[in-house]
Amino acid sequence: MTKERFYVTTPIYYPSDKLHIGHAYTTTIADSLARWHRFTGKEVFFLTGSDEHGQKIQRIAKEKGVSPQEYVDEIVATFKQLWERLNIKYDDFVRTTEPRHHKAVQEIFKKIYANGDIYKDKYKGWYCTPCETFWIESRLEDGNCPDCGRKVELVEEESYFFKLSKYADRLLKHIKENPDFIRPESRKREMINFIESGLEDLCISRTTFDWGIPVPIDERHVIYVWFDALTNYLTAVGYPDDRQVLEKWWPADLHLVGKEIMRFHTIYWPIILMAAGEELPKTVFGHGWLLFDSDKMSKSKGNVLDPNALIDEFGVDPIRYFLLREISFGQDGNFSRRALIERTNSDLANDLGNLLNRTLSMLQKYNKGVVPKPELGDEQRIDKELKLLAAKTRVEVERLIDRLAINEALYKIWQLIARANKYVDESAPWTLAKDESTKNRLGTVMYNLLEVQRIICLLIKSFIPETAAKIWQQLGIDTGLGQQTFDDTKWGGLKPGTATKKGDPIFPRIEVEDEPESESEKPKTEVVKEASKDAEKEEKTEVEGIITIDDFAKVKLVVAQVLKAEKIKGADRLLKLQVDLGNEQRQIVAGIAKFYSPEDLINKRIIVVKNLKPVKLRGELSQGMLLAASTADGSKLELVSVSESIPPGSQVK
Ligand code: ME8
């Protein structure tokens, strides 16, 4: 039986500079998806690479006094080093300067030329070199590039043109008939608008510089860098000569790209493929941007974070976990050191790390570190709940990953981790250990705790592989983690008698002193020694009514977007809201019905207390509290809100 296949790509990045955390974001997602699909039994091809031609690269190399090839060789080596450090396991890395790629690009050019869809003419228009994009005058904004806002240059030269306009209707039809072709939905609308506003034929060659692939029929021209770059997705799967490999992998299942290059991937690329008689990729997903101080991180703005420095400081998995968990896939999200530290401490050190540590410590004490045999027929309510949740989680995670909702999938796994931690408290193994008559029950409890962590380890291994390997090692399971498949996430795989190997805590907590308000100050994290912390405590004098910054930091305030609002029957004062917190949805019940009607609230961005203990109000669960200001007599009330520029999930501090 042939295995199901999954071909996933990242953009090929420009070596105009070193990579930043934004590039790491796309690549970590692609890597996690590739790992997950391998785990679920598919044959996977994961491609990344570098986009090495173009006017910008040629200019930079000249400024540095080296040849373009020397320049790109040096930078591309740093790309590969970074991917190695981030545990990115790609199957191929395509460089556009490789002979195999030159051949693919020239062949596709020749094919389209032979079909009559490429013709020679004079180009007069505007060029944005940082974006390597042509613009007609009417698309410019205040005379600048509508994508990046920077200056454009007037270009006048003889060029080859590609008949984009001819294919506009066919492309629109394809988009409408294939609902998954462009995702998410919001970007699909933008792309349809762009096509409907009229496509100009695309200029696809340049004569004013030579760092590119020559036009095969006219060597005075080099092929336009985007035409060159997009073809990489075919180069790596055998185009043009190896039809067998090509048929095995093409069309790609998923092109993962940042939202700013959706136009190239969902308009130019499919039309190139149509003209060349090849199939179109199944899905192009345009994810949001990683923002820094609420601005897009980009090399030209100089506000980029170096992933190498972050890995040095925090380790690989906190970075991978943060990128995958914190940002709602598809939307923009903020990268903040404070949030990274909080996530690491709460989710990785406290929830996941502590669970393993406390379980293995107890096992050491009560059963010499050996996995006990569970008592059959001794099942209690909490055991059933734990098993049921484990079974539900594996199915939900699979469903969520298929929808590319990685952050939600991780949220589900962490709910299972939370359930397991609660199970420890509910079952109280330390009490069971005191009495000989509850020894069998103790065995069952310990088995369940270890087994759920075996399953958790398998569920997280595609996302934070280094951590999964450490957990697997401490659980002492002798079959390799790499051989495990999704099927092994069913309950009961752990063999009684296994000797666990308790080690150091997998995530020590990060203690920080005075993390500054502005992220751009970029401090170094300091590990505060226990002794100095104690001394600090003694020094503190409490003033009545005054709280410290630590007290305030306990209240987690975040921006939430109201998705739905409705009245509650029999409760005149209350409204029931469904809100989006960026990476999860919650229900909040609030006493604001006198001041707001439900329809006034839709899409409003409000502030909510995220870590308030849930309560039931009039039988409805309320998972948080919203902030509002009211007059002393209670006659007026207004919700505290922010504008649309602040995405849901942003912290208020
Ligand atoms: O566009 N947030 O290369 P590039 C999230 N060579 N993702 C980000 C990001 C941010 N702040 N900054 C960059 C190119 N990225 C072309 C691609 S493909 C045929 C040619 C990621 O080096 C995101 O995936 O400018 C974005 O699309 C890509 O890096 C741009 O990388």
XYZ file of C-alpha atoms and ligand atoms in Angstrom:
684
model
C 0.000 0.000 0.000
C 1.415 3.421 -0.873
C 1.598 5.847 1.981
C -0.292 9.096 1.924
C 2.053 11.984 1.031
C 2.582 15.462 2.358
C 4.742 18.063 0.611
C 5.249 21.271 2.592
C 7.395 24.295 1.752
C 8.588 27.520 3.363
C 9.468 30.608 1.330
C 13.070 30.538 0.214
C 14.630 33.401 2.133
C 16.761 36.215 0.757
C 20.357 36.126 1.891
C 20.320 39.908 1.923
C 21.063 39.573 5.611
C 21.077 37.012 8.412
C 17.745 35.451 9.274
C 15.652 36.764 12.154
C 13.013 35.297 14.424
C 10.286 36.003 11.799
C 11.949 33.522 9.436
C 12.339 31.085 12.309
C 8.583 31.376 12.868
C 7.571 30.125 9.402
C 10.250 27.451 9.378
C 9.398 26.125 12.851
C 5.754 25.784 11.831
C 6.680 23.955 8.624
C 9.076 21.691 10.524
C 6.459 20.866 13.155
C 3.887 20.041 10.494
C 6.387 17.873 8.631
C 7.266 16.021 11.840
C 3.613 15.597 12.762
C 2.647 14.171 9.364
C 5.575 11.742 9.496
C 4.378 10.708 12.943
C 0.875 10.068 11.612
C 2.334 7.729 9.011
C 2.630 9.883 5.915
C 5.568 10.098 3.571
C 6.731 13.694 3.902
C 8.822 16.059 1.841
C 9.767 19.284 3.577
C 11.527 21.917 1.490
C 13.208 25.166 2.402
C 16.006 27.130 0.756
C 17.484 30.454 -0.294
C 16.537 32.993 -2.948
C 19.923 34.230 -4.064
C 19.508 36.313 -7.198
C 18.299 39.839 -7.886
C 19.335 43.439 -7.912
C 19.368 43.813 -4.123
C 21.855 40.966 -3.590
C 24.077 42.216 -6.382
C 24.146 45.702 -4.818
C 24.948 44.420 -1.330
C 27.769 42.211 -2.619
C 29.213 45.190 -4.494
C 29.082 47.359 -1.381
C 30.953 44.648 0.507
C 33.513 44.307 -2.252
C 32.905 40.593 -2.871
C 31.344 38.644 -5.715
C 27.621 37.915 -5.364
C 28.407 34.195 -5.187
C 30.936 34.659 -2.377
C 28.488 36.839 -0.544
C 25.553 34.416 -0.751
C 27.703 31.385 0.089
C 28.672 32.963 3.366
C 25.155 33.995 4.371
C 23.472 30.785 3.262
C 25.876 28.843 5.494
C 24.421 30.791 8.446
C 20.880 29.815 7.352
C 21.797 26.149 7.533
C 23.497 26.567 10.906
C 20.421 28.239 12.320
C 18.116 25.484 11.065
C 20.372 22.918 12.640
C 20.260 24.704 15.982
C 16.485 25.069 15.816
C 16.106 21.349 15.117
C 14.660 21.958 11.665
C 14.727 18.664 9.775
C 14.202 19.574 6.140
C 14.389 16.994 3.355
C 15.948 19.355 0.826
C 17.424 22.836 0.794
C 17.213 24.456 -2.591
C 19.575 27.250 -3.573
C 18.573 29.256 -6.620
C 22.227 29.421 -7.688
C 22.390 25.633 -8.147
C 22.603 24.207 -11.695
C 19.500 22.028 -11.149
C 17.507 25.167 -10.422
C 18.891 27.098 -13.405
C 17.776 24.245 -15.587
C 14.261 24.137 -14.113
C 13.760 27.894 -14.498
C 15.044 27.997 -18.063
C 12.890 25.017 -19.023
C 9.729 26.502 -17.625
C 10.521 29.797 -19.373
C 11.059 27.984 -22.696
C 7.864 26.010 -22.296
C 5.746 29.100 -21.636
C 7.482 30.983 -24.463
C 6.750 28.114 -26.846
C 3.094 28.222 -25.794
C 2.980 31.889 -26.800
C 2.449 33.330 -23.310
C 5.754 35.224 -23.181
C 6.461 38.104 -25.558
C 9.038 40.896 -25.861
C 8.136 44.566 -25.398
C 9.413 47.750 -23.768
C 8.886 48.158 -20.024
C 8.418 51.575 -18.538
C 7.362 51.633 -14.936
C 8.463 51.538 -11.324
C 10.584 49.007 -9.468
C 10.898 48.443 -5.726
C 14.296 46.831 -5.191
C 13.824 45.763 -1.520
C 10.638 43.894 -2.558
C 11.966 43.075 -6.043
C 8.553 44.114 -7.400
C 7.319 45.958 -10.496
C 4.539 48.510 -10.149
C 2.455 50.483 -12.600
C 2.006 54.108 -11.627
C -1.656 53.763 -10.617
C -0.849 51.174 -7.921
C 1.753 53.349 -6.154
C 0.789 54.996 -2.885
C 2.032 58.590 -2.572
C 4.576 57.686 -5.202
C 5.984 54.844 -3.062
C 5.814 51.029 -3.072
C 2.310 50.071 -1.859
C 3.753 46.992 -0.073
C 6.627 48.456 1.927
C 6.144 52.218 1.548
C 9.692 52.735 0.313
C 10.965 54.650 -2.721
C 10.606 53.060 -6.156
C 12.887 53.563 -9.157
C 11.791 54.419 -12.676
C 12.815 51.583 -14.955
C 12.800 51.761 -18.724
C 14.113 48.766 -20.598
C 13.400 46.124 -23.169
C 11.815 43.171 -21.391
C 10.029 39.918 -21.757
C 6.429 39.921 -20.574
C 4.270 37.134 -19.279
C 0.552 37.139 -20.167
C -0.875 37.167 -16.663
C -4.068 38.893 -17.782
C -5.005 36.005 -20.084
C -5.394 33.664 -17.108
C -7.292 35.906 -14.684
C -10.712 34.298 -15.212
C -9.339 30.782 -15.043
C -7.595 31.619 -11.778
C -10.722 33.171 -10.252
C -12.655 30.045 -11.176
C -9.995 27.859 -9.572
C -10.073 29.921 -6.370
C -13.858 29.659 -6.183
C -13.938 25.928 -6.897
C -11.153 25.084 -4.443
C -12.050 26.618 -1.093
C -8.772 25.496 0.492
C -6.530 26.933 -2.209
C -6.050 30.276 -0.416
C -6.155 30.354 3.351
C -7.065 31.949 5.673
C -10.374 33.286 4.335
C -9.448 36.957 4.956
C -6.484 36.731 2.573
C -8.602 35.000 -0.058
C -10.846 38.066 -0.229
C -7.817 40.358 -0.666
C -6.446 38.239 -3.486
C -9.785 38.033 -5.288
C -10.056 41.833 -5.072
C -6.570 42.202 -6.504
C -7.388 39.965 -9.473
C -10.768 41.578 -10.044
C -9.211 45.045 -10.106
C -7.368 43.963 -13.269
C -4.119 42.098 -13.865
C -1.350 43.680 -15.944
C 1.008 41.450 -17.891
C 4.106 40.827 -15.800
C 7.562 41.988 -16.766
C 9.768 38.913 -16.294
C 13.245 39.914 -17.412
C 15.830 42.607 -16.675
C 18.819 43.906 -18.594
C 20.268 46.485 -16.167
C 22.078 43.954 -13.977
C 23.247 40.399 -14.493
C 22.980 38.536 -11.171
C 20.302 36.084 -12.235
C 19.451 33.219 -14.529
C 19.856 34.151 -18.211
C 16.761 34.119 -20.418
C 17.422 30.951 -22.460
C 16.499 32.531 -25.767
C 18.204 35.880 -25.196
C 21.260 35.945 -22.952
C 21.304 39.747 -22.581
C 18.389 39.369 -20.160
C 18.214 37.762 -16.739
C 14.972 36.254 -15.522
C 12.975 38.299 -13.001
C 13.807 37.123 -9.481
C 10.241 36.143 -8.479
C 9.762 34.023 -11.614
C 13.087 32.397 -10.717
C 12.319 31.986 -6.996
C 8.819 30.524 -7.262
C 10.070 27.762 -9.533
C 12.145 26.371 -6.637
C 9.094 24.413 -5.501
C 9.318 22.379 -8.730
C 13.130 22.187 -8.889
C 13.350 20.188 -5.685
C 10.896 17.546 -6.876
C 12.587 16.681 -10.126
C 11.347 19.260 -12.629
C 11.819 19.087 -15.583
C 13.527 15.719 -16.177
C 12.442 13.396 -13.431
C 8.723 13.024 -14.105
C 8.490 10.082 -11.729
C 9.667 12.103 -8.735
C 7.599 15.041 -9.879
C 4.465 12.949 -10.100
C 5.161 11.513 -6.691
C 5.295 14.914 -4.964
C 3.642 17.520 -7.127
C 1.298 19.311 -6.501
C 2.571 20.521 -3.132
C 0.101 20.134 -0.285
C 1.042 23.334 1.455
C 3.023 26.457 0.630
C 3.460 28.224 3.925
C 4.267 31.924 3.477
C 4.011 35.271 5.241
C 0.991 37.348 4.267
C 3.096 39.938 2.391
C 4.030 37.481 -0.347
C 0.587 35.978 -0.885
C 0.151 37.817 -4.168
C 3.197 36.111 -5.659
C 2.078 32.688 -4.447
C -1.621 32.854 -5.212
C -1.604 34.880 -8.437
C 1.773 34.821 -10.239
C 2.764 31.280 -9.284
C -0.518 29.547 -10.190
C -0.590 31.395 -13.508
C 2.996 30.332 -14.273
C 1.927 26.756 -13.510
C -1.199 27.005 -15.669
C 0.828 28.353 -18.582
C 3.387 25.566 -18.133
C 0.672 22.915 -17.961
C 1.405 21.833 -14.368
C -1.059 21.362 -11.528
C -1.593 24.036 -8.880
C -0.562 23.597 -5.226
C -3.386 22.422 -2.989
C -3.113 25.152 -0.338
C -1.247 28.408 0.083
C -1.482 29.604 3.663
C -0.527 33.220 4.405
C 0.296 33.561 8.080
C 0.432 36.800 10.033
C 3.504 38.731 11.129
C 5.523 38.543 14.216
C 5.500 42.041 15.610
C 8.031 43.619 17.870
C 6.874 46.572 19.921
C 3.705 46.241 17.778
C 5.594 46.897 14.539
C 6.491 44.352 11.847
C 9.898 42.927 12.476
C 11.960 43.403 9.375
C 15.585 43.695 8.420
C 15.130 47.107 6.848
C 13.535 48.557 9.999
C 16.409 47.253 12.081
C 14.067 45.929 14.786
C 14.791 42.264 14.314
C 15.565 39.707 16.976
C 18.394 37.297 16.378
C 17.176 33.735 16.933
C 20.712 32.580 17.744
C 20.946 34.974 20.665
C 17.535 33.863 21.906
C 18.513 30.196 21.663
C 21.744 30.946 23.567
C 19.757 32.580 26.307
C 16.646 30.409 26.580
C 17.349 27.141 24.743
C 15.678 25.827 21.604
C 12.378 24.472 22.834
C 11.192 27.548 24.741
C 11.591 29.463 21.466
C 9.874 26.800 19.365
C 7.095 26.427 21.911
C 6.535 30.160 22.187
C 6.352 30.661 18.419
C 3.905 27.805 18.012
C 1.758 28.433 21.073
C 1.578 32.161 21.609
C 0.528 33.350 18.173
C -2.869 32.494 16.734
C -1.965 31.026 13.421
C -2.982 33.354 10.598
C -3.046 36.485 12.764
C -0.289 38.900 13.724
C 1.231 38.410 17.136
C 3.698 40.145 19.381
C 7.062 38.704 20.266
C 7.959 39.835 23.727
C 10.654 38.616 26.061
C 8.305 38.968 28.969
C 5.703 36.730 27.326
C 8.411 34.242 26.333
C 9.627 34.006 29.915
C 6.086 33.686 31.257
C 5.217 30.918 28.797
C 8.401 29.051 29.588
C 7.859 29.295 33.311
C 4.169 28.513 33.391
C 3.701 25.962 30.633
C 7.092 24.319 30.353
C 8.647 24.565 33.822
C 5.536 24.481 36.029
C 3.010 22.402 34.127
C 5.053 19.993 32.037
C 8.397 19.892 33.841
C 7.007 19.692 37.350
C 4.576 16.953 36.449
C 7.414 14.727 35.314
C 9.651 15.654 38.179
C 7.129 15.084 40.928
C 5.885 11.842 39.357
C 9.352 10.349 39.026
C 10.337 11.483 42.529
C 7.296 9.731 44.002
C 7.924 6.627 41.911
C 11.489 6.542 43.172
C 10.276 6.742 46.731
C 7.321 4.365 46.541
C 8.450 1.773 43.980
C 12.205 2.196 43.450
C 11.559 3.993 40.174
C 9.903 0.985 38.534
C 6.598 1.313 36.629
C 3.981 -0.664 38.632
C 1.241 -2.843 37.266
C -2.179 -1.172 37.305
C -4.930 -3.036 39.123
C -7.590 -4.117 36.689
C -11.131 -3.505 37.849
C -9.959 -0.863 40.301
C -10.994 2.048 38.132
C -12.289 5.187 39.805
C -13.998 8.272 38.401
C -10.770 10.271 38.167
C -9.021 7.434 36.319
C -11.817 7.274 33.784
C -11.730 11.020 33.326
C -7.995 11.031 32.741
C -8.143 8.207 30.206
C -11.087 9.734 28.425
C -9.365 13.087 28.148
C -6.184 11.443 26.840
C -8.236 9.646 24.178
C -10.116 12.814 23.276
C -6.953 14.911 23.133
C -5.152 12.732 20.581
C -8.124 12.917 18.242
C -8.602 16.648 18.706
C -4.927 17.385 18.212
C -4.992 15.496 14.938
C -8.070 17.396 13.799
C -6.615 20.766 14.804
C -3.282 20.157 13.086
C -5.117 19.196 9.914
C -6.745 22.649 10.119
C -3.282 24.158 10.782
C -4.450 25.395 14.190
C -1.182 24.471 15.916
C -1.605 26.910 18.793
C -5.015 25.415 19.591
C -3.609 21.892 19.385
C -0.940 22.809 21.926
C -3.591 24.374 24.125
C -5.455 21.044 24.109
C -2.312 19.114 25.027
C -1.702 21.503 27.903
C -5.246 20.918 29.136
C -4.351 17.250 29.386
C -1.188 18.191 31.273
C -3.287 20.313 33.641
C -5.666 17.384 34.140
C -2.738 15.127 34.973
C -1.425 17.623 37.540
C -4.883 17.777 39.074
C -4.954 13.984 39.130
C -1.851 14.004 41.321
C -3.561 16.283 43.836
C -6.841 14.374 43.730
C -5.324 10.923 44.079
C -2.760 12.040 46.695
C -0.229 9.217 46.232
C 1.589 10.343 49.412
C -1.488 9.366 51.449
C -1.944 6.077 49.608
C 1.699 5.249 50.300
C 1.152 5.448 54.040
C -1.136 2.468 54.210
C -0.413 -1.103 53.096
C -4.101 -1.614 52.217
C -3.956 1.099 49.522
C -0.761 -0.161 47.929
C -2.567 -1.561 44.880
C -4.410 1.695 44.411
C -1.074 3.524 44.610
C 0.240 1.282 41.825
C -2.722 2.092 39.603
C -2.399 5.827 40.249
C 1.319 5.862 39.499
C 0.815 3.803 36.369
C -1.855 6.188 35.091
C 0.346 9.193 35.749
C 3.280 7.711 33.900
C 1.133 6.468 31.051
C -0.492 9.833 30.484
C 2.973 11.394 30.333
C 4.083 8.821 27.777
C 1.139 9.914 25.633
C 1.837 13.614 26.242
C 5.447 13.052 25.244
C 4.347 11.558 21.919
C 1.878 14.358 21.309
C 4.490 17.098 21.866
C 7.388 15.482 20.070
C 6.679 17.130 16.704
C 6.692 20.578 18.266
C 9.381 20.456 20.947
C 11.461 17.437 19.951
C 14.373 18.028 22.315
C 12.076 18.103 25.338
C 10.210 15.006 24.199
C 13.528 13.166 23.904
C 14.438 14.143 27.496
C 11.068 12.991 28.838
C 11.299 9.725 26.918
C 14.768 9.126 28.334
C 13.578 9.741 31.904
C 10.564 7.479 31.412
C 13.126 4.792 30.589
C 11.209 3.330 27.647
C 13.513 1.163 25.579
C 11.908 1.469 22.128
C 13.231 4.566 20.374
C 11.067 7.656 20.358
C 11.654 7.968 16.615
C 9.927 4.660 15.998
C 6.736 5.699 17.719
C 3.699 6.504 15.610
C 0.409 8.219 16.206
C -1.149 4.828 16.914
C 1.057 4.565 20.004
C -0.812 7.474 21.597
C -3.570 5.044 22.593
C -3.808 4.231 26.275
C -1.907 1.255 27.675
C 1.407 1.273 25.815
C 3.626 1.639 28.872
C 5.034 -1.689 30.071
C 4.863 -2.376 33.815
C 8.339 -3.201 35.060
C 10.010 -0.419 33.051
C 12.828 1.159 35.068
C 12.508 4.945 34.888
C 15.583 7.165 35.002
C 14.841 10.313 36.893
C 17.119 13.159 35.803
C 17.403 16.887 36.300
C 14.254 18.997 35.925
C 13.716 19.415 32.191
C 12.948 23.143 32.483
C 14.406 25.137 35.337
C 12.357 28.263 36.002
C 13.767 31.472 34.564
C 13.988 34.112 37.254
C 14.186 37.662 35.986
C 14.836 40.959 37.586
C 12.995 44.015 36.312
C 12.091 43.018 32.787
C 11.724 46.466 31.209
C 8.516 47.815 29.710
C 9.977 48.421 26.297
C 11.047 45.266 24.578
C 13.581 47.141 22.529
C 15.769 47.572 25.586
C 16.628 43.897 25.208
C 18.112 43.057 28.589
C 19.950 39.899 29.416
C 17.997 37.453 31.544
C 19.505 37.078 34.941
C 19.253 33.994 37.027
C 18.724 35.161 40.546
C 20.356 32.922 43.109
C 18.122 31.612 45.871
C 20.201 33.268 48.603
C 19.967 36.730 47.134
C 16.251 36.264 46.616
C 15.785 35.526 50.294
C 17.801 38.565 51.262
C 15.633 40.630 48.976
C 12.502 39.299 50.644
C 13.746 40.331 54.074
C 14.498 43.815 52.919
C 10.995 44.394 51.656
C 8.852 46.378 54.029
C 5.183 46.160 53.438
C 3.223 49.390 53.196
C -0.493 49.027 53.650
C -2.500 49.361 50.433
C 0.621 49.516 48.287
C 1.345 46.583 46.026
C 4.607 45.656 44.380
C 5.084 45.203 40.671
C 5.145 41.449 41.379
C 1.692 41.649 42.927
C 0.402 43.517 39.900
C 2.048 41.056 37.519
C -0.119 38.307 39.025
C -3.128 39.789 37.257
C -2.980 38.771 33.624
C -4.710 41.407 31.541
C -5.149 40.790 27.822
C -6.959 42.252 24.832
C -10.023 40.248 23.786
C -12.230 40.618 20.751
C -15.960 40.108 21.221
C -17.197 37.467 18.785
C -20.738 37.030 20.038
C -22.941 38.644 22.692
C -26.388 37.687 23.919
C -28.821 38.315 26.733
C -29.329 35.755 29.464
C -32.909 34.724 30.077
C -34.158 35.884 33.432
C -31.058 37.994 34.195
C -31.720 41.591 33.133
C -28.313 42.893 34.106
C -26.203 40.220 32.459
C -24.822 39.654 28.995
C -23.080 36.483 27.885
C -20.064 37.127 25.614
C -17.904 34.819 23.537
C -14.484 36.410 23.245
C -11.319 35.641 21.314
C -8.157 35.850 23.439
C -5.837 35.354 20.495
C -5.189 31.714 21.043
C -8.347 30.550 22.712
C -12.012 31.349 22.910
C -13.784 31.981 26.210
C -17.173 32.772 27.602
C -17.524 35.749 29.912
C -20.656 36.818 31.744
C -20.782 40.517 32.616
C -23.234 42.867 34.288
C -23.349 45.383 31.447
C -26.769 44.752 29.857
C -28.053 48.153 31.084
C -25.308 49.986 29.204
C -24.703 47.962 26.046
C -26.934 46.067 23.673
C -25.403 42.833 22.345
C -24.931 44.153 18.782
C -22.913 47.180 20.073
C -20.293 44.821 21.354
C -19.489 42.701 18.309
C -15.833 43.034 17.281
C -15.082 45.452 20.130
C -11.583 44.953 21.550
C -11.871 44.962 25.298
C -9.574 44.182 28.203
C -10.139 41.071 30.289
C -8.582 39.518 33.344
C -7.451 36.191 31.990
C -6.379 34.340 35.114
C -9.438 34.852 37.284
C -10.914 31.679 38.713
C -13.963 30.705 36.595
C -17.367 31.094 38.266
C -20.946 30.293 37.372
C -23.353 33.225 37.172
C -27.006 32.315 36.758
C -25.949 28.866 35.616
C -23.570 30.241 32.952
C -19.822 29.739 33.155
C -17.789 32.937 33.245
C -14.109 32.433 32.463
C -12.673 35.854 33.159
C -13.722 39.406 33.890
C -13.824 42.417 31.647
C -12.661 45.882 32.654
C -15.036 48.808 32.720
C -15.073 52.244 34.289
C -18.223 53.542 35.958
C -19.324 56.693 37.700
C -19.663 56.659 41.496
C -23.467 56.575 41.355
C -23.386 53.720 38.820
C -25.424 55.644 36.251
C -22.761 55.457 33.537
C -20.421 52.697 32.522
C -17.942 52.266 29.699
C -15.886 49.278 28.749
C -12.142 49.797 28.602
C -11.192 49.151 25.000
C -8.389 49.444 22.465
C -8.357 50.106 18.730
C -8.157 47.458 16.010
C -4.418 47.882 15.676
C -3.907 45.824 18.852
C -4.596 42.135 18.127
C -6.543 39.891 20.501
C -4.257 38.190 22.985
C -1.963 41.245 23.388
C -0.927 41.834 26.961
C -1.954 44.859 28.941
C 0.736 45.886 31.356
O 10.160 37.255 0.617
N 6.818 37.647 10.887
O 12.181 36.373 1.337
P 12.378 37.030 2.794
C 6.526 36.451 10.347
N 12.713 35.530 -1.071
N 7.188 35.923 9.308
C 8.196 36.630 8.795
C 8.566 37.898 9.307
C 7.816 38.397 10.412
N 8.092 39.549 10.986
N 9.593 38.349 8.590
C 9.880 37.392 7.652
C 11.189 36.603 0.433
N 9.035 36.358 7.780
C 11.361 35.867 -0.889
C 10.480 34.630 -0.859
S 9.497 32.396 -2.001
C 9.402 31.780 -3.535
C 10.502 33.831 -2.139
C 9.021 35.121 6.973
O 13.750 36.679 3.222
C 7.698 34.943 6.254
O 7.563 33.610 5.873
O 11.996 38.456 2.759
C 7.909 35.806 5.025
O 7.000 35.539 3.975
C 9.324 35.447 4.660
O 9.986 35.270 5.932
C 10.023 36.507 3.819
O 11.380 36.201 3.699
